[in-house]
Tab-separated table of C-alpha atoms and ligand atoms in Angstrom:
chain	number	residue	atom	x	y	z
D	1	UNK	CA	-5.114	18.708	-9.640
D	2	UNK	CA	-7.650	19.666	-7.045
D	3	UNK	CA	-9.461	17.182	-4.867
D	4	UNK	CA	-12.088	19.750	-3.948
D	5	UNK	CA	-14.562	18.005	-6.194
D	6	UNK	CA	-18.285	18.499	-6.375
D	7	UNK	CA	-18.776	14.779	-5.933
D	8	UNK	CA	-19.917	15.053	-2.336
D	9	UNK	CA	-22.641	17.547	-3.282
D	10	UNK	CA	-24.157	15.839	-6.282
D	11	UNK	CA	-25.627	12.380	-6.547
D	12	UNK	CA	-23.193	9.835	-7.889
D	13	UNK	CA	-23.260	9.614	-11.669
D	14	UNK	CA	-24.823	6.400	-12.879
D	15	UNK	CA	-22.507	3.494	-12.263
D	16	UNK	CA	-20.548	2.344	-15.263
D	17	UNK	CA	-20.266	-1.373	-15.840
D	18	UNK	CA	-16.748	-2.687	-16.278
D	19	UNK	CA	-15.908	-4.970	-19.162
D	20	UNK	CA	-16.958	-8.487	-17.993
D	21	UNK	CA	-13.673	-9.890	-19.336
D	22	UNK	CA	-11.737	-7.506	-17.074
D	23	UNK	CA	-13.835	-8.510	-14.046
D	24	UNK	CA	-13.371	-12.217	-14.824
D	25	UNK	CA	-9.625	-11.669	-15.257
D	26	UNK	CA	-9.365	-9.853	-11.913
D	27	UNK	CA	-11.493	-12.535	-10.211
D	28	UNK	CA	-9.259	-15.272	-11.573
D	29	UNK	CA	-6.126	-13.410	-10.421
D	30	UNK	CA	-7.609	-12.732	-6.974
D	31	UNK	CA	-8.505	-16.366	-6.330
D	32	UNK	CA	-5.556	-18.153	-7.954
D	33	UNK	CA	-2.633	-15.689	-7.670
D	34	UNK	CA	-3.512	-13.134	-4.964
D	35	UNK	CA	-5.001	-15.616	-2.482
D	36	UNK	CA	-4.107	-19.004	-3.917
D	37	UNK	CA	-7.330	-20.089	-2.210
D	38	UNK	CA	-7.181	-23.719	-1.123
D	39	UNK	CA	-9.936	-26.311	-1.672
D	40	UNK	CA	-12.262	-26.251	1.334
D	41	UNK	CA	-10.825	-22.955	2.629
D	42	UNK	CA	-13.289	-20.272	3.777
D	43	UNK	CA	-12.912	-16.692	2.566
D	44	UNK	CA	-13.703	-13.385	4.265
D	45	UNK	CA	-13.993	-10.588	1.681
D	46	UNK	CA	-14.520	-6.843	2.196
D	47	UNK	CA	-15.676	-4.604	-0.628
D	48	UNK	CA	-17.039	-1.131	-1.273
D	49	UNK	CA	-20.552	-1.389	-2.743
D	50	UNK	CA	-19.192	0.201	-5.932
D	51	UNK	CA	-17.016	-2.900	-6.462
D	52	UNK	CA	-19.871	-5.403	-6.094
D	53	UNK	CA	-19.654	-6.578	-9.732
D	54	UNK	CA	-16.095	-7.772	-9.015
D	55	UNK	CA	-17.067	-9.203	-5.608
D	56	UNK	CA	-19.749	-11.290	-7.352
D	57	UNK	CA	-17.288	-12.551	-9.976
D	58	UNK	CA	-14.787	-13.448	-7.232
D	59	UNK	CA	-17.443	-15.293	-5.225
D	60	UNK	CA	-18.304	-17.430	-8.249
D	61	UNK	CA	-14.636	-18.113	-9.029
D	62	UNK	CA	-13.906	-18.960	-5.369
D	63	UNK	CA	-16.702	-21.549	-5.269
D	64	UNK	CA	-15.574	-23.005	-8.596
D	65	UNK	CA	-12.117	-23.345	-7.010
D	66	UNK	CA	-13.620	-25.321	-4.113
D	67	UNK	CA	-14.015	-22.584	-1.477
D	68	UNK	CA	-15.764	-23.627	1.740
D	69	UNK	CA	-17.821	-20.557	2.624
D	70	UNK	CA	-17.412	-17.059	1.149
D	71	UNK	CA	-18.573	-14.269	3.495
D	72	UNK	CA	-18.629	-10.704	2.169
D	73	UNK	CA	-18.801	-7.466	4.177
D	74	UNK	CA	-19.886	-4.396	2.201
D	75	UNK	CA	-19.185	-0.719	2.928
D	76	UNK	CA	-21.097	2.003	1.136
D	77	UNK	CA	-20.150	5.629	0.506
D	78	UNK	CA	-23.617	7.067	1.167
D	79	UNK	CA	-24.000	5.078	4.392
D	80	UNK	CA	-20.563	6.233	5.540
D	81	UNK	CA	-21.408	9.865	4.721
D	82	UNK	CA	-24.798	9.518	6.456
D	83	UNK	CA	-22.976	8.719	9.674
D	84	UNK	CA	-20.729	11.799	9.437
D	85	UNK	CA	-23.680	14.041	8.577
D	86	UNK	CA	-26.330	12.767	10.976
D	87	UNK	CA	-24.967	10.554	13.761
D	88	UNK	CA	-24.983	11.715	17.385
D	89	UNK	CA	-21.619	12.862	18.674
D	90	UNK	CA	-20.802	9.851	20.842
D	91	UNK	CA	-21.209	7.603	17.786
D	92	UNK	CA	-17.729	8.587	16.614
D	93	UNK	CA	-16.011	6.688	19.415
D	94	UNK	CA	-17.754	3.449	18.436
D	95	UNK	CA	-16.515	0.569	16.314
D	96	UNK	CA	-17.922	-2.928	15.706
D	97	UNK	CA	-15.474	-4.850	17.921
D	98	UNK	CA	-17.815	-7.873	17.858
D	99	UNK	CA	-17.413	-8.016	14.068
D	100	UNK	CA	-13.615	-7.821	14.130
D	101	UNK	CA	-13.474	-10.492	16.863
D	102	UNK	CA	-15.552	-12.671	14.554
D	103	UNK	CA	-13.167	-12.013	11.659
D	104	UNK	CA	-10.228	-12.959	13.888
D	105	UNK	CA	-12.032	-16.168	14.783
D	106	UNK	CA	-12.616	-16.971	11.113
D	107	UNK	CA	-8.855	-16.588	10.426
D	108	UNK	CA	-8.017	-18.758	13.451
D	109	UNK	CA	-10.253	-21.383	11.879
D	110	UNK	CA	-8.334	-21.154	8.609
D	111	UNK	CA	-10.192	-18.582	6.488
D	112	UNK	CA	-8.325	-16.493	3.901
D	113	UNK	CA	-8.839	-12.728	3.591
D	114	UNK	CA	-9.454	-10.579	0.513
D	115	UNK	CA	-9.911	-6.790	0.409
D	116	UNK	CA	-11.206	-5.040	-2.712
D	117	UNK	CA	-9.995	-1.497	-3.366
D	118	UNK	CA	-12.229	0.903	-5.293
D	119	UNK	CA	-13.536	3.454	-2.826
D	120	UNK	CA	-13.361	7.217	-3.327
D	121	UNK	CA	-9.903	8.142	-1.954
D	122	UNK	CA	-11.215	11.540	-0.792
D	123	UNK	CA	-14.589	10.371	0.533
D	124	UNK	CA	-14.126	12.008	3.940
D	125	UNK	CA	-12.051	14.991	2.820
D	126	UNK	CA	-14.939	17.425	3.389
D	127	UNK	CA	-16.079	15.956	6.711
D	128	UNK	CA	-15.246	17.165	10.231
D	129	UNK	CA	-11.568	16.194	10.700
D	130	UNK	CA	-11.993	15.666	14.448
D	131	UNK	CA	-14.846	13.206	13.904
D	132	UNK	CA	-12.889	11.407	11.176
D	133	UNK	CA	-9.919	11.151	13.540
D	134	UNK	CA	-12.043	9.784	16.403
D	135	UNK	CA	-13.765	7.263	14.144
D	136	UNK	CA	-10.391	6.122	12.744
D	137	UNK	CA	-8.900	5.729	16.211
D	138	UNK	CA	-11.887	3.776	17.539
D	139	UNK	CA	-11.835	1.567	14.475
D	140	UNK	CA	-8.065	0.959	14.621
D	141	UNK	CA	-8.299	-0.106	18.269
D	142	UNK	CA	-11.248	-2.443	17.661
D	143	UNK	CA	-9.680	-3.837	14.484
D	144	UNK	CA	-6.494	-4.977	16.250
D	145	UNK	CA	-7.510	-8.659	16.749
D	146	UNK	CA	-8.415	-8.968	13.046
D	147	UNK	CA	-5.228	-7.181	11.924
D	148	UNK	CA	-2.792	-9.288	13.963
D	149	UNK	CA	-3.102	-12.499	11.864
D	150	UNK	CA	-2.672	-10.384	8.686
D	151	UNK	CA	0.316	-8.371	9.964
D	152	UNK	CA	1.887	-11.572	11.337
D	153	UNK	CA	1.150	-13.299	7.990
D	154	UNK	CA	-0.632	-16.229	9.693
D	155	UNK	CA	-2.961	-16.690	6.727
D	156	UNK	CA	-2.978	-16.152	2.964
D	157	UNK	CA	-4.437	-12.711	2.185
D	158	UNK	CA	-4.569	-10.261	-0.680
D	159	UNK	CA	-5.674	-6.799	-1.804
D	160	UNK	CA	-6.957	-6.364	-5.357
D	161	UNK	CA	-8.262	-3.298	-7.226
D	162	UNK	CA	-11.622	-2.822	-8.948
D	163	UNK	CA	-12.316	0.010	-11.404
D	164	UNK	CA	-15.081	2.211	-9.975
D	165	UNK	CA	-16.502	5.555	-11.021
D	166	UNK	CA	-15.968	7.008	-7.505
D	167	UNK	CA	-12.240	6.403	-7.796
D	168	UNK	CA	-11.862	7.203	-11.517
D	169	UNK	CA	-13.457	10.643	-11.148
D	170	UNK	CA	-10.890	11.597	-8.506
D	171	UNK	CA	-8.021	10.527	-10.758
D	172	UNK	CA	-9.396	12.189	-13.893
D	173	UNK	CA	-11.653	15.007	-12.645
D	174	UNK	CA	-11.620	16.912	-15.933
D	175	UNK	CA	-12.791	14.037	-18.094
D	176	UNK	CA	-16.307	12.808	-18.867
D	177	UNK	CA	-17.248	9.944	-16.488
D	178	UNK	CA	-17.087	7.241	-19.154
D	179	UNK	CA	-13.576	8.303	-20.249
D	180	UNK	CA	-12.321	8.577	-16.676
D	181	UNK	CA	-13.656	5.102	-15.926
D	182	UNK	CA	-12.069	3.633	-19.059
D	183	UNK	CA	-8.681	5.160	-18.215
D	184	UNK	CA	-8.727	3.632	-14.735
D	185	UNK	CA	-9.918	0.271	-16.078
D	186	UNK	CA	-7.110	0.303	-18.641
D	187	UNK	CA	-4.510	1.204	-15.994
D	188	UNK	CA	-5.717	-1.672	-13.793
D	189	UNK	CA	-5.709	-4.086	-16.753
D	190	UNK	CA	-2.081	-3.230	-17.564
D	191	UNK	CA	-0.646	-3.079	-14.027
D	192	UNK	CA	-2.397	-6.339	-13.099
D	193	UNK	CA	-0.774	-7.839	-16.238
D	194	UNK	CA	-4.206	-8.764	-17.609
D	195	UNK	CA	-3.125	-7.393	-20.990
D	196	UNK	CA	-0.751	-10.346	-21.331
D	197	UNK	CA	-1.679	-13.571	-23.122
D	198	UNK	CA	-1.398	-15.672	-19.937
D	199	UNK	CA	-1.688	-13.403	-16.876
D	200	UNK	CA	-1.118	-16.227	-14.357
D	201	UNK	CA	2.114	-17.196	-16.131
D	202	UNK	CA	3.092	-13.505	-16.261
D	203	UNK	CA	2.684	-13.284	-12.466
D	204	UNK	CA	4.680	-16.491	-11.941
D	205	UNK	CA	7.528	-14.999	-13.992
D	206	UNK	CA	7.264	-11.604	-12.258
D	207	UNK	CA	7.281	-13.238	-8.793
D	208	UNK	CA	10.357	-15.263	-9.759
D	209	UNK	CA	12.079	-12.067	-10.891
D	210	UNK	CA	11.289	-10.265	-7.597
D	211	UNK	CA	12.453	-13.335	-5.613
D	212	UNK	CA	15.740	-13.397	-7.551
D	213	UNK	CA	16.255	-9.694	-6.828
D	214	UNK	CA	15.579	-10.243	-3.093
D	215	UNK	CA	17.969	-13.159	-3.010
D	216	UNK	CA	20.702	-11.038	-4.590
D	217	UNK	CA	20.187	-8.293	-1.982
D	218	UNK	CA	19.947	-10.794	0.885
D	219	UNK	CA	23.218	-12.391	-0.200
D	220	UNK	CA	24.947	-9.005	-0.559
D	221	UNK	CA	24.013	-8.032	3.035
D	222	UNK	CA	24.551	-4.299	2.525
D	223	UNK	CA	25.088	-2.144	5.586
D	224	UNK	CA	23.311	0.824	4.002
D	225	UNK	CA	21.905	2.247	0.770
D	226	UNK	CA	22.933	5.567	-0.767
D	227	UNK	CA	20.284	7.434	-2.792
D	228	UNK	CA	21.341	10.261	-5.126
D	229	UNK	CA	19.092	12.390	-7.326
D	230	UNK	CA	18.327	16.096	-7.796
D	231	UNK	CA	17.426	17.275	-4.277
D	232	UNK	CA	18.403	13.942	-2.721
D	233	UNK	CA	21.595	12.702	-1.062
D	234	UNK	CA	20.460	10.184	1.515
D	235	UNK	CA	22.159	7.343	3.380
D	236	UNK	CA	19.705	4.750	4.724
D	237	UNK	CA	21.272	2.282	7.159
D	238	UNK	CA	19.644	-1.158	7.084
D	239	UNK	CA	18.473	-2.954	10.249
D	240	UNK	CA	20.688	-5.665	11.740
D	241	UNK	CA	19.665	-8.976	10.211
D	242	UNK	CA	17.372	-7.221	7.726
D	243	UNK	CA	15.670	-9.361	5.115
D	244	UNK	CA	14.473	-8.228	1.673
D	245	UNK	CA	11.002	-9.261	0.528
D	246	UNK	CA	8.912	-8.828	-2.593
D	247	UNK	CA	6.190	-10.474	-4.669
D	248	UNK	CA	4.704	-13.754	-3.509
D	249	UNK	CA	5.587	-15.242	-0.140
D	250	UNK	CA	4.498	-18.167	1.993
D	251	UNK	CA	2.146	-17.446	4.890
D	252	UNK	CA	2.521	-19.317	8.169
D	253	UNK	CA	-0.388	-21.577	7.120
D	254	UNK	CA	1.900	-22.815	4.327
D	255	UNK	CA	0.053	-21.144	1.438
D	256	UNK	CA	2.071	-19.032	-1.051
D	257	UNK	CA	0.121	-15.894	-1.927
D	258	UNK	CA	0.544	-12.394	-3.429
D	259	UNK	CA	-0.634	-9.969	-0.715
D	260	UNK	CA	-0.728	-7.068	-3.198
D	261	UNK	CA	-1.786	-6.943	-6.830
D	262	UNK	CA	-0.159	-5.032	-8.429
D	263	UNK	CA	3.262	-5.189	-6.751
D	264	UNK	CA	6.600	-4.100	-8.156
D	265	UNK	CA	8.712	-3.402	-5.052
D	266	UNK	CA	11.421	-5.196	-3.122
D	267	UNK	CA	11.510	-3.807	0.411
D	268	UNK	CA	13.198	-4.169	3.751
D	269	UNK	CA	13.536	-2.629	7.209
D	270	UNK	CA	15.875	0.353	7.613
D	271	UNK	CA	17.749	1.076	10.838
D	272	UNK	CA	15.701	3.637	12.808
D	273	UNK	CA	18.865	5.387	14.094
D	274	UNK	CA	21.029	5.298	10.945
D	275	UNK	CA	19.457	7.558	8.318
D	276	UNK	CA	21.319	10.749	7.332
D	277	UNK	CA	21.103	13.368	4.597
D	278	UNK	CA	18.344	15.041	2.630
D	279	UNK	CA	15.658	13.726	0.309
D	280	UNK	CA	13.050	15.197	-2.040
D	281	UNK	CA	9.752	13.544	-2.989
D	282	UNK	CA	9.159	12.797	-6.667
D	283	UNK	CA	5.361	12.503	-6.407
D	284	UNK	CA	2.696	14.155	-4.254
D	285	UNK	CA	1.609	12.177	-1.200
D	286	UNK	CA	-2.110	11.700	-0.675
D	287	UNK	CA	-2.596	11.414	3.070
D	288	UNK	CA	-6.023	11.244	4.764
D	289	UNK	CA	-7.716	13.222	2.042
D	290	UNK	CA	-4.966	15.869	1.740
D	291	UNK	CA	-2.429	16.166	-1.040
D	292	UNK	CA	1.091	16.929	0.249
D	293	UNK	CA	3.243	18.374	-2.514
D	294	UNK	CA	7.030	18.554	-3.051
D	295	UNK	CA	8.105	17.146	0.315
D	296	UNK	CA	11.704	17.800	1.362
D	297	UNK	CA	13.183	16.234	4.490
D	298	UNK	CA	16.518	16.238	6.225
D	299	UNK	CA	17.534	13.361	8.506
D	300	UNK	CA	20.046	13.221	11.326
D	301	UNK	CA	20.806	9.960	13.128
D	302	UNK	CA	17.586	8.434	11.822
D	303	UNK	CA	15.268	11.291	12.691
D	304	UNK	CA	13.600	13.743	10.298
D	305	UNK	CA	14.835	17.038	11.771
D	306	UNK	CA	13.448	19.261	8.983
D	307	UNK	CA	10.341	18.734	6.865
D	308	UNK	CA	8.908	21.055	4.230
D	309	UNK	CA	6.234	20.850	1.561
D	310	UNK	CA	4.905	23.440	-0.875
D	311	UNK	CA	1.367	22.313	-0.017
D	312	UNK	CA	0.040	20.352	2.977
D	313	UNK	CA	3.104	21.134	5.125
D	314	UNK	CA	0.934	21.342	8.271
D	315	UNK	CA	-0.542	17.907	7.666
D	316	UNK	CA	2.972	16.569	7.063
D	317	UNK	CA	4.318	18.006	10.311
D	318	UNK	CA	1.253	16.757	12.248
D	319	UNK	CA	1.865	13.310	10.835
D	320	UNK	CA	5.550	13.374	11.891
D	321	UNK	CA	4.501	14.383	15.412
D	322	UNK	CA	2.098	11.437	15.843
D	323	UNK	CA	4.533	9.629	18.158
D	324	UNK	CA	8.276	8.995	18.718
D	325	UNK	CA	8.620	6.673	15.732
D	326	UNK	CA	6.651	8.771	13.244
D	327	UNK	CA	9.687	10.901	12.256
D	328	UNK	CA	11.836	7.801	11.597
D	329	UNK	CA	11.796	5.290	8.756
D	330	UNK	CA	10.076	1.906	8.886
D	331	UNK	CA	10.538	0.808	5.268
D	332	UNK	CA	12.826	1.306	2.303
D	333	UNK	CA	11.784	-0.067	-1.086
D	334	UNK	CA	13.313	-0.226	-4.555
D	335	UNK	CA	11.131	-0.015	-7.672
D	336	UNK	CA	12.505	0.440	-11.197
D	337	UNK	CA	11.220	3.391	-13.227
D	338	UNK	CA	10.175	0.947	-15.966
D	339	UNK	CA	7.533	-0.658	-13.685
D	340	UNK	CA	4.080	-0.704	-15.334
D	341	UNK	CA	2.654	1.477	-12.538
D	342	UNK	CA	5.356	4.131	-13.099
D	343	UNK	CA	4.851	3.926	-16.856
D	344	UNK	CA	1.107	4.596	-16.501
D	345	UNK	CA	2.085	8.102	-15.342
D	346	UNK	CA	-1.048	8.281	-13.152
D	347	UNK	CA	-1.419	9.223	-9.525
D	348	UNK	CA	-3.954	6.751	-8.090
D	349	UNK	CA	-4.320	8.267	-4.578
D	350	UNK	CA	-4.035	4.734	-3.246
D	351	UNK	CA	-0.897	3.162	-1.779
D	352	UNK	CA	-1.601	-0.171	-3.490
D	353	UNK	CA	-0.657	1.582	-6.726
D	354	UNK	CA	1.309	4.691	-5.857
D	355	UNK	CA	3.992	2.919	-3.814
D	356	UNK	CA	4.677	0.695	-6.832
D	357	UNK	CA	5.414	3.657	-9.092
D	358	UNK	CA	8.800	4.570	-7.581
D	359	UNK	CA	11.449	3.698	-5.041
D	360	UNK	CA	10.094	4.859	-1.688
D	361	UNK	CA	10.595	5.189	2.025
D	362	UNK	CA	7.948	4.994	4.740
D	363	UNK	CA	7.703	6.965	7.933
D	364	UNK	CA	6.717	4.916	10.983
D	365	UNK	CA	6.114	1.251	11.728
D	366	UNK	CA	8.543	-1.342	10.329
D	367	UNK	CA	7.683	-4.840	9.128
D	368	UNK	CA	9.106	-7.388	11.594
D	369	UNK	CA	8.799	-9.932	8.756
D	370	UNK	CA	11.668	-8.025	7.063
D	371	UNK	CA	14.001	-9.165	9.873
D	372	UNK	CA	15.488	-12.651	10.051
D	373	UNK	CA	13.343	-14.684	12.464
D	374	UNK	CA	11.018	-11.678	12.522
D	375	UNK	CA	7.767	-13.492	13.310
D	376	UNK	CA	9.234	-14.783	16.588
D	377	UNK	CA	10.914	-11.552	17.783
D	378	UNK	CA	9.530	-9.554	20.706
D	379	UNK	CA	8.936	-5.802	20.323
D	380	UNK	CA	12.177	-5.099	22.244
D	381	UNK	CA	14.167	-7.480	20.045
D	382	UNK	CA	12.814	-5.773	16.903
D	383	UNK	CA	13.863	-2.359	18.207
D	384	UNK	CA	17.288	-3.667	19.349
D	385	UNK	CA	17.948	-4.548	15.699
D	386	UNK	CA	16.935	-1.071	14.568
D	387	UNK	CA	13.315	-1.794	13.655
D	388	UNK	CA	11.083	1.266	14.146
D	389	UNK	CA	7.823	1.378	16.109
D	390	UNK	CA	4.927	3.777	15.425
D	391	UNK	CA	1.168	3.978	14.999
D	392	UNK	CA	1.650	5.238	11.430
D	393	UNK	CA	3.126	3.721	8.291
D	394	UNK	CA	3.147	6.275	5.463
D	395	UNK	CA	4.986	5.569	2.203
D	396	UNK	CA	6.241	8.414	0.027
D	397	UNK	CA	7.951	8.297	-3.328
D	398	UNK	CA	11.543	9.367	-3.859
D	399	UNK	CA	12.499	7.424	-7.022
D	400	UNK	CA	12.603	8.669	-10.608
D	401	UNK	CA	14.501	8.152	-13.840
D	402	UNK	CA	17.161	10.459	-12.385
D	403	UNK	CA	17.893	8.405	-9.269
D	404	UNK	CA	21.061	6.398	-8.609
D	405	UNK	CA	21.217	3.870	-5.767
D	406	UNK	CA	24.360	2.253	-4.364
D	407	UNK	CA	24.695	-0.531	-1.801
D	408	UNK	CA	27.415	0.110	0.802
D	409	UNK	CA	29.250	-2.552	2.787
D	410	UNK	CA	30.531	-1.980	6.342
D	411	UNK	CA	34.081	-1.495	4.998
D	412	UNK	CA	32.832	1.381	2.805
D	413	UNK	CA	33.007	-0.509	-0.504
D	414	UNK	CA	30.176	0.302	-2.898
D	415	UNK	CA	28.097	-1.593	-5.436
D	416	UNK	CA	26.010	0.241	-8.045
D	417	UNK	CA	22.415	-1.066	-7.716
D	418	UNK	CA	20.397	1.385	-9.817
D	419	UNK	CA	21.370	3.966	-12.404
D	420	UNK	CA	18.874	6.478	-13.814
D	421	UNK	CA	16.106	4.588	-12.027
D	422	UNK	CA	16.859	1.130	-13.481
D	423	UNK	CA	18.580	-1.927	-12.018
D	424	UNK	CA	22.225	-2.140	-13.069
D	425	UNK	CA	22.293	-5.947	-13.201
D	426	UNK	CA	19.441	-7.264	-15.336
X	501	ZN	ZN1	6.486	-0.408	0.066
X	502	ZN	ZN1	4.898	0.682	2.976
């Protein structure tokens, strides 16, 4: 599909109201499963203006659950575009550091954090790339104090989707707005397990399943994984003392939460110097407003030494040149082909969904929390174990119903983990 849509030139079609039952279901999941918001706990929520109906439902549910104070920060597509169209040049090196310092302070004081996803994934695709880059850099630098407690998992936090017309029209550009919206709403309903009789119980069972899978992999202590599929024959060494994670986990404030809804992956930290072979993407990668198609990469001693794509190859190579770690792996994740996100068959142009559609690898930064004792390790200790360091973290999909995955022990013995995209042991 093309993302060169007329959306940026025409006024937004009238908003479409989501089914109130879907919004209530998402609000309930956000508060009780995603965040597991505690009585008396404050909440800092961010939302695109297009997701305000869900933000309102969440606010009500949070207060019913005993929230202290709910504070919501709203971004708006037309206000964002107004900046790129009309702001003076030096505006693009500015970011609200005072705001992010305040957010950091709220987390220090015990607040939880919720982000709603629903924005147009290609909002800035037509804007001046240099300005977008400067604004992103300024924002990333200013955001650091507010990101640290999230990345270090100090507090319970979550990301949850909201069906919006902005997003739906990018996914289904050839359909009438109402149909596009309904398709996205239905995909969210299913992948969030809101189509099940008791969604909270469904998430408890799903989390238990992911935890069991992690425990199996953590007990096996594989030295590397071997991926085989058409166009793929890749060995991914795992970091020393790597630790598999997935589903719900306990933040350092003691609260068990689900940072992502939906989530289907179990993931860990690969060894930045022990990745060899070639690999072919099974889905296009949407990166900063560009679609990168049919990626093929070859790795030697951990580094991507060749990278090709039938479309967006320049953007791909730029991305890999970001810094030393950008051409090495920071994540490897296993997702069965039967996952509800994969079964939807859609490309969502948002990592929250797309990374849960297939087994994947990520270029760039590793998660220290996927190393034993990770939260307490220094940067040097993380890299001594093989953990990668980079400014980027970009996931891309390599799994399909034609992929086999084996776990390899140091002595070369092999265990079949996945066949034709599904787990071998139930
Ligand atoms: Zn992942
Ligand atoms: Zn990732």
